[in-house]
Coordinates of C-alpha atoms in Angstrom, one line a residue:
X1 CA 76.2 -39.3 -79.0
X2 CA 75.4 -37.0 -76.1
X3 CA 77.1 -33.7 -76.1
X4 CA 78.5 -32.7 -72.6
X5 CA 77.2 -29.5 -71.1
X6 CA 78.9 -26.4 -72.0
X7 CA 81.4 -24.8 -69.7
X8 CA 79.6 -22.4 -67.1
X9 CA 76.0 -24.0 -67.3
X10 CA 74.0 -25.9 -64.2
X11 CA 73.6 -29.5 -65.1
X12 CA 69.9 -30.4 -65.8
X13 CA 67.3 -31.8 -63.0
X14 CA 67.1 -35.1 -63.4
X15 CA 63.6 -36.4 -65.0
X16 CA 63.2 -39.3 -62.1
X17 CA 63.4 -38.9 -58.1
X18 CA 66.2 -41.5 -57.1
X19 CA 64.7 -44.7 -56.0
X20 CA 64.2 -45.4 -52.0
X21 CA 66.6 -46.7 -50.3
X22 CA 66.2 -50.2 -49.2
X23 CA 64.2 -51.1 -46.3
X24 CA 62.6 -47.4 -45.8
X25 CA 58.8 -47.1 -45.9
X26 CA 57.1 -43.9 -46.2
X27 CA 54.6 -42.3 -43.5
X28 CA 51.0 -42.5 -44.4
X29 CA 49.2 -39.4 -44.7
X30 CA 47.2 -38.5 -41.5
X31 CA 42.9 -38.3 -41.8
X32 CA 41.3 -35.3 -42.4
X33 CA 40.2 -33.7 -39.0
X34 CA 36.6 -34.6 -38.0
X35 CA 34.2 -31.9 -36.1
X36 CA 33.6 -32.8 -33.0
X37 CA 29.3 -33.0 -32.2
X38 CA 28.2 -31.0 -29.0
X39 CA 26.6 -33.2 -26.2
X40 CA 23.2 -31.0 -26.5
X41 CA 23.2 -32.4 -30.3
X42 CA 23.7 -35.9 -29.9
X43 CA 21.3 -35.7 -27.2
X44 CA 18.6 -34.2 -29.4
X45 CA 19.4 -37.2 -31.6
X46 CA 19.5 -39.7 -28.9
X47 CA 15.6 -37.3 -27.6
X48 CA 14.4 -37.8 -31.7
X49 CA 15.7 -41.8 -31.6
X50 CA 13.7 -42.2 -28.4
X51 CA 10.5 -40.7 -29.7
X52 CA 10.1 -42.9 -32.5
X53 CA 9.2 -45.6 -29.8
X54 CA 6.3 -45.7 -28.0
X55 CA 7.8 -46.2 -24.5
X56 CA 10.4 -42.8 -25.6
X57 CA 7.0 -40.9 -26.6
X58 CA 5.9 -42.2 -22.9
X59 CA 8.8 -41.0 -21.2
X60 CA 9.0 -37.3 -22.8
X61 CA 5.1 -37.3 -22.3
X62 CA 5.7 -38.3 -18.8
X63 CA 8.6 -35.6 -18.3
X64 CA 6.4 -32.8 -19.8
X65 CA 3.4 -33.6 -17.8
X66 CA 5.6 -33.4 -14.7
X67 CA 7.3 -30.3 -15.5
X68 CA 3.8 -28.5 -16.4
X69 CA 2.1 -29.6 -13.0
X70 CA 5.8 -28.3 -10.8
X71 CA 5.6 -25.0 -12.8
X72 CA 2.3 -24.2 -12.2
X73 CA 2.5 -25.1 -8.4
X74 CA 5.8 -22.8 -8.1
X75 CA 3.9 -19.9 -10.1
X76 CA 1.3 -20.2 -7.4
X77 CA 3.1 -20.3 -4.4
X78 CA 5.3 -17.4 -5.9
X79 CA 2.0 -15.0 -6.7
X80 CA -0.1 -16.1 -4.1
X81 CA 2.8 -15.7 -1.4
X82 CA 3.5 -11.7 -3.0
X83 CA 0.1 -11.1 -2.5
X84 CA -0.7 -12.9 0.8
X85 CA 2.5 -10.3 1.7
X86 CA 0.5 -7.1 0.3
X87 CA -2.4 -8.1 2.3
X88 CA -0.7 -8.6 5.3
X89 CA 1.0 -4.9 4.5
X90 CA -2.2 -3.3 4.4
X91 CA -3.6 -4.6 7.8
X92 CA -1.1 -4.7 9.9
X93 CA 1.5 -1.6 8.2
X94 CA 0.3 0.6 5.6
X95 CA -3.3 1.6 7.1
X96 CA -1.9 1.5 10.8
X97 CA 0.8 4.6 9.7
X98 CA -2.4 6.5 7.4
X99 CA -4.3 6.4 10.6
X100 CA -1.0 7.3 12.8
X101 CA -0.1 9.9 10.3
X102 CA -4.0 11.4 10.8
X103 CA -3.7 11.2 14.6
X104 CA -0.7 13.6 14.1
X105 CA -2.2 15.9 12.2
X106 CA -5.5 15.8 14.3
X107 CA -3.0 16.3 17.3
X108 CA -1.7 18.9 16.2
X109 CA -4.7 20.9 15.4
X110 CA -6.3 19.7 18.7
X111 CA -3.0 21.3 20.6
X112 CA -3.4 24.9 18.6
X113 CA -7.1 24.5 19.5
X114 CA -6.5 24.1 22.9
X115 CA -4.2 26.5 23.0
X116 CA -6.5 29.4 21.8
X117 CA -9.4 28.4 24.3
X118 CA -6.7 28.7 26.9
X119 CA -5.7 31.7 25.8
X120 CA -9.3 33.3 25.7
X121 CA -9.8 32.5 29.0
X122 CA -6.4 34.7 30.0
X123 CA -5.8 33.8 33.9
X124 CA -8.6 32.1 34.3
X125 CA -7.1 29.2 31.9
X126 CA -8.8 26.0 33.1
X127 CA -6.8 22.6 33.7
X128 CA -9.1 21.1 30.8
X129 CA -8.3 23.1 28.8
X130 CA -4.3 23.1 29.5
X131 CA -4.2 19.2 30.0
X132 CA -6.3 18.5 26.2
X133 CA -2.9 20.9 24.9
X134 CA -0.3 18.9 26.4
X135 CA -1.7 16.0 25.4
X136 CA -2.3 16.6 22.2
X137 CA 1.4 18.0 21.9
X138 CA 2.5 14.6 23.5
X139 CA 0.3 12.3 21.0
X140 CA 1.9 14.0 18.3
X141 CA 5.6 14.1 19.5
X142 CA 4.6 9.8 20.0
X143 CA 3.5 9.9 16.9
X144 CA 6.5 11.1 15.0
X145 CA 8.9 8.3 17.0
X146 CA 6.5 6.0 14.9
X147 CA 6.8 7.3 11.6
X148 CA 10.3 7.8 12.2
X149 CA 10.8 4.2 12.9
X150 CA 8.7 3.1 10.2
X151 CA 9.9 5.4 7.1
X152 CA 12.8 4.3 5.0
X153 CA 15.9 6.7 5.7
X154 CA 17.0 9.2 3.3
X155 CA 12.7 9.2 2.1
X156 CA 10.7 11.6 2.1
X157 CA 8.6 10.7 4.5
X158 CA 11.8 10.9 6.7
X159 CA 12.6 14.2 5.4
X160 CA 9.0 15.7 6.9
X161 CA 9.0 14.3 9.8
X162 CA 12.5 15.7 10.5
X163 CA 11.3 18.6 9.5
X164 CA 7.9 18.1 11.9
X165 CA 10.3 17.2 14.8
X166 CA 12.0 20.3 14.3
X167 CA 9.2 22.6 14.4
X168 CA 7.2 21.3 17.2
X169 CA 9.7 22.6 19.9
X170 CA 9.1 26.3 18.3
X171 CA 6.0 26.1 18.3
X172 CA 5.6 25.3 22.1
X173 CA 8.2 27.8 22.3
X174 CA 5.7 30.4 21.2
X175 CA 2.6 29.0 22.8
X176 CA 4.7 29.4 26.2
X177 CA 5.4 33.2 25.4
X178 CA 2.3 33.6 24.4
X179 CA 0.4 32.2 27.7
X180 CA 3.3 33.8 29.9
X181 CA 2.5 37.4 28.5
X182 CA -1.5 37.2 28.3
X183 CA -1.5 36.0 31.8
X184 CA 0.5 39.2 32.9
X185 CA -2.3 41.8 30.7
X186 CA 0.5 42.2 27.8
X187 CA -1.3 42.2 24.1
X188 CA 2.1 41.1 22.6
X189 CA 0.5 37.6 24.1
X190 CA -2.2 38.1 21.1
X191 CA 1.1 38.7 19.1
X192 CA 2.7 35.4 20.0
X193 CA -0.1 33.3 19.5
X194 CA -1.3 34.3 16.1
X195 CA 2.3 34.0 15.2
X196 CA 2.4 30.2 16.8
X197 CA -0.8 29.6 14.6
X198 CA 0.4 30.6 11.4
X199 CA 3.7 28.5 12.4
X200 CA 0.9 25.8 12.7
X201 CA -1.4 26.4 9.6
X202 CA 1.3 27.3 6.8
X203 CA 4.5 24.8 7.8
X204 CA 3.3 21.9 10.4
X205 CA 0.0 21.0 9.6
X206 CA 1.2 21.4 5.0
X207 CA 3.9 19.0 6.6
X208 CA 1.3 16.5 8.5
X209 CA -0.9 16.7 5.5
X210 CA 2.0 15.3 3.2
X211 CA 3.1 12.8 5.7
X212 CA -0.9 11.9 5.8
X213 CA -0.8 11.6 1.7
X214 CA 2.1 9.8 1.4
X215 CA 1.0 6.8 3.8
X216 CA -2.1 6.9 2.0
X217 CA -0.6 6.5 -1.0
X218 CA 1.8 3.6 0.4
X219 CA -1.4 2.0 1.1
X220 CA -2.9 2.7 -2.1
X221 CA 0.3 0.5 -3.2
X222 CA -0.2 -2.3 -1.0
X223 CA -4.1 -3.1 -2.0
X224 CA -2.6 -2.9 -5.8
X225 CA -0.3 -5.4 -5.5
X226 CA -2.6 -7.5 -3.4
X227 CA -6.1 -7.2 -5.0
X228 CA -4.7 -8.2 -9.2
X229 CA -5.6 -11.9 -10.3
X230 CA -2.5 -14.3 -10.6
X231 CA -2.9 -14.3 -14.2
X232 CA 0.1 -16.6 -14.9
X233 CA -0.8 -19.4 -12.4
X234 CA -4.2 -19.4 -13.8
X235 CA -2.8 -19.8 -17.7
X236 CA -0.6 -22.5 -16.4
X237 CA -3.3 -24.4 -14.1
X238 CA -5.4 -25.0 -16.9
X239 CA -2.7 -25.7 -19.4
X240 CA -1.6 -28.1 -17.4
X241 CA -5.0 -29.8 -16.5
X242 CA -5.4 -29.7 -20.7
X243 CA -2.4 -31.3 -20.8
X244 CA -3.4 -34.5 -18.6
X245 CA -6.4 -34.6 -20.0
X246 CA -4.8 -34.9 -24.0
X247 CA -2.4 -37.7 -21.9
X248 CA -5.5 -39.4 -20.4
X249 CA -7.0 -39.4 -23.6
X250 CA -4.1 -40.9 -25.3
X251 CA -3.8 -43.3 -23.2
X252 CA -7.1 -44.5 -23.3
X253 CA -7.3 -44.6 -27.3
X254 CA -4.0 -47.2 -27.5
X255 CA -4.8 -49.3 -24.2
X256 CA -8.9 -49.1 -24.0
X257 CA -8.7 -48.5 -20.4
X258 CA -10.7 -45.9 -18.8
X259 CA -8.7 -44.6 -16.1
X260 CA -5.0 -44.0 -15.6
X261 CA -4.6 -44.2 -11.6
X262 CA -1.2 -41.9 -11.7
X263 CA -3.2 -39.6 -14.3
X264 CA -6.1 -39.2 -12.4
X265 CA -4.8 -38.2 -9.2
X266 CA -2.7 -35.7 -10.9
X267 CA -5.3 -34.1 -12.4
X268 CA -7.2 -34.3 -9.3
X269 CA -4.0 -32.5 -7.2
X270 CA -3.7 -29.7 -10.2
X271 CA -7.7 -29.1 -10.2
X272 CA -7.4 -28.9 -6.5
X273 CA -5.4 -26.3 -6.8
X274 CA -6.5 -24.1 -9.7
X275 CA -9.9 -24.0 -7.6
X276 CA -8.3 -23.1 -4.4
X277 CA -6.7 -20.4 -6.2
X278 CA -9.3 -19.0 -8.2
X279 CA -12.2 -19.2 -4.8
X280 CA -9.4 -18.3 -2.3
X281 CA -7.9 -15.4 -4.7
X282 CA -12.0 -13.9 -5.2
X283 CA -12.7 -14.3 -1.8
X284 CA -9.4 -12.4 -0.6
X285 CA -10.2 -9.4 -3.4
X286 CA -13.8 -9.2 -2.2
X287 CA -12.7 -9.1 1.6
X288 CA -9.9 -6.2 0.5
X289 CA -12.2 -4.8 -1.8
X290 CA -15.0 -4.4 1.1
X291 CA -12.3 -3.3 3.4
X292 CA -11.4 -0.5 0.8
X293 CA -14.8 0.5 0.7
X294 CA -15.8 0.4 3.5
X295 CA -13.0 1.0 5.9
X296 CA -10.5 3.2 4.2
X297 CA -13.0 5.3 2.3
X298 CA -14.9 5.8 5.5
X299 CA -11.7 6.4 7.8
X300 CA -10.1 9.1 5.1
X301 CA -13.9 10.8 5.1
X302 CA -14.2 10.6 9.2
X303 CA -10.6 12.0 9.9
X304 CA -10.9 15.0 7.0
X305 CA -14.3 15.6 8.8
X306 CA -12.5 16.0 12.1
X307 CA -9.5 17.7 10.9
X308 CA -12.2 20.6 9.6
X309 CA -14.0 20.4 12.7
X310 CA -10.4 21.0 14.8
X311 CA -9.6 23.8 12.0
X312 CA -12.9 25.8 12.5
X313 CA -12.8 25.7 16.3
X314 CA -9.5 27.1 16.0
X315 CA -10.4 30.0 13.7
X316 CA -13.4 30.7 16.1
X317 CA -11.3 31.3 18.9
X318 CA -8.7 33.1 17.3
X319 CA -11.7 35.6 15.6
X320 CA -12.0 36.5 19.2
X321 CA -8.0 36.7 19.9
X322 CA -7.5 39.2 16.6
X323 CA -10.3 41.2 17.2
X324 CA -10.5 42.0 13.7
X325 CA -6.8 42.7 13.4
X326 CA -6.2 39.6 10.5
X327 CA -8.7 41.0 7.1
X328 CA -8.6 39.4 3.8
X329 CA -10.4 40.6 1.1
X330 CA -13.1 39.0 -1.3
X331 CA -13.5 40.7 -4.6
X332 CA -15.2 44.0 -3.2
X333 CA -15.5 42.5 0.2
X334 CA -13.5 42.2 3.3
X335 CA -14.0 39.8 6.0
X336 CA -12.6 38.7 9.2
X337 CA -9.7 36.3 8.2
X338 CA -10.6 33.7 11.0
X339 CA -14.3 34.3 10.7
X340 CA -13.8 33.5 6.7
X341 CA -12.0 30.7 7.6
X342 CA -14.2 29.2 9.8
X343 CA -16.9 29.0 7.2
X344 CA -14.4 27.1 5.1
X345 CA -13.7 24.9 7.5
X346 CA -17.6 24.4 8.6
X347 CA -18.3 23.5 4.6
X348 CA -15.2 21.1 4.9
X349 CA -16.8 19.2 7.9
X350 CA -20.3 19.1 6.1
X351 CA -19.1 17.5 3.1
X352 CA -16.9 15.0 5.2
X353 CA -20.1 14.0 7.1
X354 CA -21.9 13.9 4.2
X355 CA -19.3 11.3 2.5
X356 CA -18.9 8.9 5.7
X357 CA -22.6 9.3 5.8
X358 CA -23.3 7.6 2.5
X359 CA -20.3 5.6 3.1
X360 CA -21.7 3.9 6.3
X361 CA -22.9 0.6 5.6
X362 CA -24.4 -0.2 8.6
X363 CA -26.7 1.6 11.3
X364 CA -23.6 1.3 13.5
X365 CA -21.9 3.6 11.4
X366 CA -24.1 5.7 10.5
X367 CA -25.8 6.9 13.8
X368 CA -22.7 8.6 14.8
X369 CA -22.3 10.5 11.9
X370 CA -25.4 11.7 11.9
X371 CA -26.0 12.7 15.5
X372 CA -22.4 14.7 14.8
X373 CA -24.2 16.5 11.9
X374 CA -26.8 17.7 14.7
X375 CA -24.3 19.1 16.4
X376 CA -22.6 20.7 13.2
X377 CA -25.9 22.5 12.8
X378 CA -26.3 23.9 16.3
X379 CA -23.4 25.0 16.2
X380 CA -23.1 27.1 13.5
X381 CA -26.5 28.5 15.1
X382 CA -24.8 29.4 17.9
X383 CA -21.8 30.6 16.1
X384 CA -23.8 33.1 14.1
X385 CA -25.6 34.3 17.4
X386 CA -22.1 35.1 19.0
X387 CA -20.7 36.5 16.0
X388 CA -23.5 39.1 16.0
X389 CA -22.8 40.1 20.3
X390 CA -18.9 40.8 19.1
X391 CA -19.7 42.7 16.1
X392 CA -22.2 45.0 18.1
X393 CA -19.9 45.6 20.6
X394 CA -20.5 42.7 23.1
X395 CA -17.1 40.9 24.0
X396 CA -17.3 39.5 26.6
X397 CA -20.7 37.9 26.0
X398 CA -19.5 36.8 22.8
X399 CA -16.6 35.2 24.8
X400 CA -19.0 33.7 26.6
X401 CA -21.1 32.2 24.2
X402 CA -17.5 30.9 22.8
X403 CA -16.0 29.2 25.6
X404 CA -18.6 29.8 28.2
X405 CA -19.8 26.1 28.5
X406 CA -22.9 24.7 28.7
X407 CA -24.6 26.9 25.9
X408 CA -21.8 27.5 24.4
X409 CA -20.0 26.5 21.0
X410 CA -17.6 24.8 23.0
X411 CA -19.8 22.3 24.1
X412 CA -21.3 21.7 20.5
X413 CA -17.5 21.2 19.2
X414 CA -17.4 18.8 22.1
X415 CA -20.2 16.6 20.9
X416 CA -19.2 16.8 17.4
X417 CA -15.6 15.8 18.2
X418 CA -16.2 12.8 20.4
X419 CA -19.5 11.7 17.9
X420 CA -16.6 11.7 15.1
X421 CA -14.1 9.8 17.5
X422 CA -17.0 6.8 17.8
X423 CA -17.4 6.5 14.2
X424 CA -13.6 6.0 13.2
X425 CA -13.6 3.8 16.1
X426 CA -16.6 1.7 14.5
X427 CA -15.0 2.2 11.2
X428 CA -11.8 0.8 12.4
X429 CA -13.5 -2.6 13.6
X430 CA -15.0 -2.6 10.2
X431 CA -11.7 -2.2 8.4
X432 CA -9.5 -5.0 10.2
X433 CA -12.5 -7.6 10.0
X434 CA -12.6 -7.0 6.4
X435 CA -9.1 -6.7 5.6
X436 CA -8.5 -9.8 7.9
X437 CA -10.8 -11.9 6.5
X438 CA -9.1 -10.9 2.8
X439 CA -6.1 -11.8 4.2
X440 CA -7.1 -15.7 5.8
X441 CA -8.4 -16.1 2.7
X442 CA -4.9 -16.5 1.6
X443 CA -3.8 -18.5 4.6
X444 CA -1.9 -21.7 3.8
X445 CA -2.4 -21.5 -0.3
X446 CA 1.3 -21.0 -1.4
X447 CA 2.4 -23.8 0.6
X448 CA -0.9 -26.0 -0.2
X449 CA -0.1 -25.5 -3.5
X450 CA 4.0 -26.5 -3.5
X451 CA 3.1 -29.8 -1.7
X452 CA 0.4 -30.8 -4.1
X453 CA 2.0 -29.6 -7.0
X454 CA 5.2 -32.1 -5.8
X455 CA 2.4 -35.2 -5.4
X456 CA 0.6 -34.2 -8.7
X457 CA 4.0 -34.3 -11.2
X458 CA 5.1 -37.6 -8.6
X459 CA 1.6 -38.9 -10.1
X460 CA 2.1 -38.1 -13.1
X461 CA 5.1 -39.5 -13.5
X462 CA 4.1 -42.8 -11.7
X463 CA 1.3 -43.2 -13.7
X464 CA 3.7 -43.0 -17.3
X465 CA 5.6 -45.5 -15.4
X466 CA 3.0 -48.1 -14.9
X467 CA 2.5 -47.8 -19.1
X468 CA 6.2 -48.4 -19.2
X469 CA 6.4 -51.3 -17.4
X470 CA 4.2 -52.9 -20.0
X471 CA 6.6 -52.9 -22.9
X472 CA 9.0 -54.4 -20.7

C-alpha cells in the first residue's frame, strides 16, 4: 500500500506526459535550410553539361574564336590609333614649337646683333641695320604669343615665357637709352648697351634656350610613343590566327572536309590585318625614323650653327663698343672678354656645320652647308686682320673692316647667315615629307582593323553555325 507524501514535500513528476487530447495533431518539424547555388555556378554546370556534347564543344569553340578575333581588332585600333596620334603630334605640334622656340632664340640674338652694328655706326645708323632690329624684336615678341598659346598653364614652359615676355620690354628699354645717348656723343651709350647685352646673354637667351630644350624634349616624347611596336596586337593577331587554324583543323579531322567557309574567311580578315599592322607599323617607324634622322637631327645641328654664328657677330661688335673695357682672365692670360667669346662662338658654328654636314643626305642639303663653311673661313680671316688694325691703334679702320661692307665681316656674316637660312629651309621639306609619309602610313588602320575584326568573329561564328546545323 502506497504511503502518501509527507507533510511539506512537492509531489513527484509524473513518469508519463498526459496523453493528447482528442482530435489535436502535432506540427511537423520544418526541413533543414538548404544553400542556395549562385547563378555563375549553375551556369558553370550548365557550360561543363554542354561541353560534353559535340554541338556544346562547338558553341564554346565558336564563342572563343569570336572573342579572340574582336580582342585583337580592338587592341589594334586602340595602339595603332595612340600612335597614329604621336605621329600626327610630331608633324604638325611638337617639331613646329622646337623650331618656333629656335626662331625665338635666333630672334633674339639677331635683334642684340643688330643693335650693336647700329650702335657702331653712332649717327650714321643705317635703316638696314635699324629695320633687321625691329624685326627681329617683333618675330620674337610673335613668337612668344605662340608658345603662350600652345603651353599648358601653370608649366614650365609657361613660366619662361612669362618670364621672356617680361624681359623683352627692358631690354628695348635699354637699347633705346643706349641709341638715344650714343647718338648725342655720350659714352654712358656704351654703358647702356653692354648692360642690354648681358640682360640678353645671362637671363633671355638661358630662358630661350630652356624653352628651346623643353620643346625638344616634348618632341623627343612624341616620336617615343609613336615609333614602339604594338606588342600586344601582334601577340593576339597571331594567337588568334593559331586559334582558327587548331579549329580548322578540328574540324577537318571529325567531318573530312577541307575547308570551313566561315573559318576561312576569318582567318583570311585576322591575317589581313596582322599584315597591315606589322607592314603599315615598319613602314610608319622607318618614315619617323628617317624623319628623326634626317630632319630633326639636321634642323637642331643648322639652328645651334646659326645661333653661334648670331653670338659671335655680336661679340665682334661689342669688342669694338668696350674697347677693351670687359677682360676675363685665362690661367696666366687675359683676353678681351668679347674677343674670347667670339672664338667660342666661331668653334660652336664649325662643329654645327660640321654635324649638318655629315648629317645631309642629299647634295641639296649639303651644298649650303658647305658654301656657309666658306664663308666661316673668310671670315675669321678677315676677323683676325681687323683685330690686328684695333690692337695697333687703328679704330676706325678696324670699324671699317667690321661693318664697313663690302670687304667687310659684315658681309661674310651675311653670307653665312642666309647660306644657314637655305639649309633649314631644305631641311624643313625634308622633315615633313618624311614625317608625313610615317604618318599615312598609319592612315585608315585602326578603323580598317575594327570593321574587319567585326566580319572576322561574324565569320567565325557563322562558320560554327553551319557545323551546328548538322546535328540538328
Amino acid at each position: 500500500m502506497a504511503q502518501p507524501p509527507r507533510s511539506g514535500t512537492a509531489p513527484a513528476p509524473p513518469t508519463t506526459l498526459p496523453a493528447q487530447r482528442t482530435g489535436e495533431q502535432r506540427e511537423p518539424a520544418p526541413p533543414p535550410a538548404q544553400h542556395r547555388r549562385t547563378a555563375f555556378a549553375e551556369g558553370v554546370d550548365r557550360l561543363r553539361a554542354a561541353a560534353t556534347t559535340e554541338p556544346g564543344r562547338l558553341r564554346v569553340i565558336g564563342a572563343l574564336l569570336a572573342l579572340l578575333v574582336v580582342a585583337f581588332g580592338a587592341v589594334t585600333a586602340w595602339q595603332m590609333s595612340e600612335r597614329a596620334a604621336a605621329a600626327d603630334d610630331v608633324l604638325t605640334r611638337s617639331q613646329p614649337l622646337s623650331s618656333d622656340a629656335a626662331d625665338i632664340y635666333r630672334s633674339l640674338a639677331d635683334a642684340n646683333t643688330a643693335a650693336s652694328s647700329g650702335f657702331l655706326a653712332g649717327g650714321q645708323e643705317t635703316e638696314a641695320s635699324r629695320t633687321r632690329y625691329e624685326k627681329g624684336i617683333r618675330t620674337a615678341a610673335e613668337g612668344l604669343v605662340t608658345a603662350a598659346a600652345n603651353s599648358d598653364p601653370d608649366s614650365p614652359s609657361q613660366a619662361t615665357v612669362t618670364e621672356l615676355s617680361r624681359l623683352l620690354p627692358e631690354y628695348k628699354g635699354l637699347i633705346e637709352r643706349a641709341r638715344t645717348y650714343n647718338r648725342q656723343g655720350f659714352p654712358v651709350g656704351g654703358a647702356y648697351l653692354r648692360y642690354a647685352n648681358e640682360k640678353m646673354q645671362q637671363e633671355m637667351l638661358p630662358a630661350a634656350e630652356d624653352l628651346y630644350q623643353r620643346e625638344n624634349r616634348r618632341l623627343d616624347d612624341d616620336y617615343g610613343d609613336a615609333e614602339p611596336y604594338p606588342w600586344a596586337a601582334l601577340v593576339l593577331g597571331l594567337l588568334a590566327l593559331a586559334a582558327l587554324g587548331w579549329a580548322q583543323v578540328r574540324t577537318y579531322r571529325r567531318t573530312h572536309r577541307v575547308l570551313n567557309h566561315g573559318l576561312v574567311g576569318a582567318s583570311a580578315a585576322t591575317l589581313v590585318v596582322l599584315l597591315w599592322l606589322v607592314v603599315g607599323h615598319t613602314l610608319a617607324r622607318s618614315g619617323l625614323g628617317d624623319s628623326y634622322d634626317h630632319g630633326v637631327r639636321s634642323l637642331n645641328a643648322l639652328h645651334e650653327a646659326r645661333i653661334a654664328s648670331l653670338k659671335a657677330r655680336g661679340n665682334e661688335n661689342l669688342t669694338l663698343v668696350a674697347r677693351g673695357a670687359e677682360t676675363k682672365k685665362v690661367g696666366e692670360e687675359t683676353y678681351d672678354a668679347y674677343d674670347f667669346d667670339f672664338g667660342k662662338n666661331m668653334g660652336a658654328l664649325n662643329a654645327g656645320l660640321a654635324q649638318a654636314r655629315e648629317l645631309a643626305d642629299d647634295d641639296a642639303g649639303r651644298a649650303p652647308v658647305a658654301k656657309a663653311g666658306d664663308g666661316m673661313a673668310e671670315w675669321k680671316r678677315r676677323h683676325t686682320s681687323a683685330r690686328a688694325q684695333d690692337e695697333n691703334g687703328n679704330y676706325q679702320q678696324a670699324l671699317q673692316m667690321v661693318i664697313g661692307g663690302k670687304g667687310a665681316t659684315e658681309e661674310c656674316f651675311d653670307n653665312v647667315d642666309a647660306s644657314l637660312a637655305t639649309a633649314l629651309k631644305h631641311e624643313e621639306a625634308e622633315f615633313e615629307q618624311a614625317a608625313g609619309d610615317g604618318k599615312d602610313a598609319m592612315d585608315g588602320l585602326p578603323a580598317g582593323a575594327a570593321v574587319l575584326a567585326v566580319l572576322g568573329a561574324a565569320a567565325a561564328l557563322l562558320g560554327v553555325g553551319r557545323r551546328l546545323s548538322e546535328y540538328r
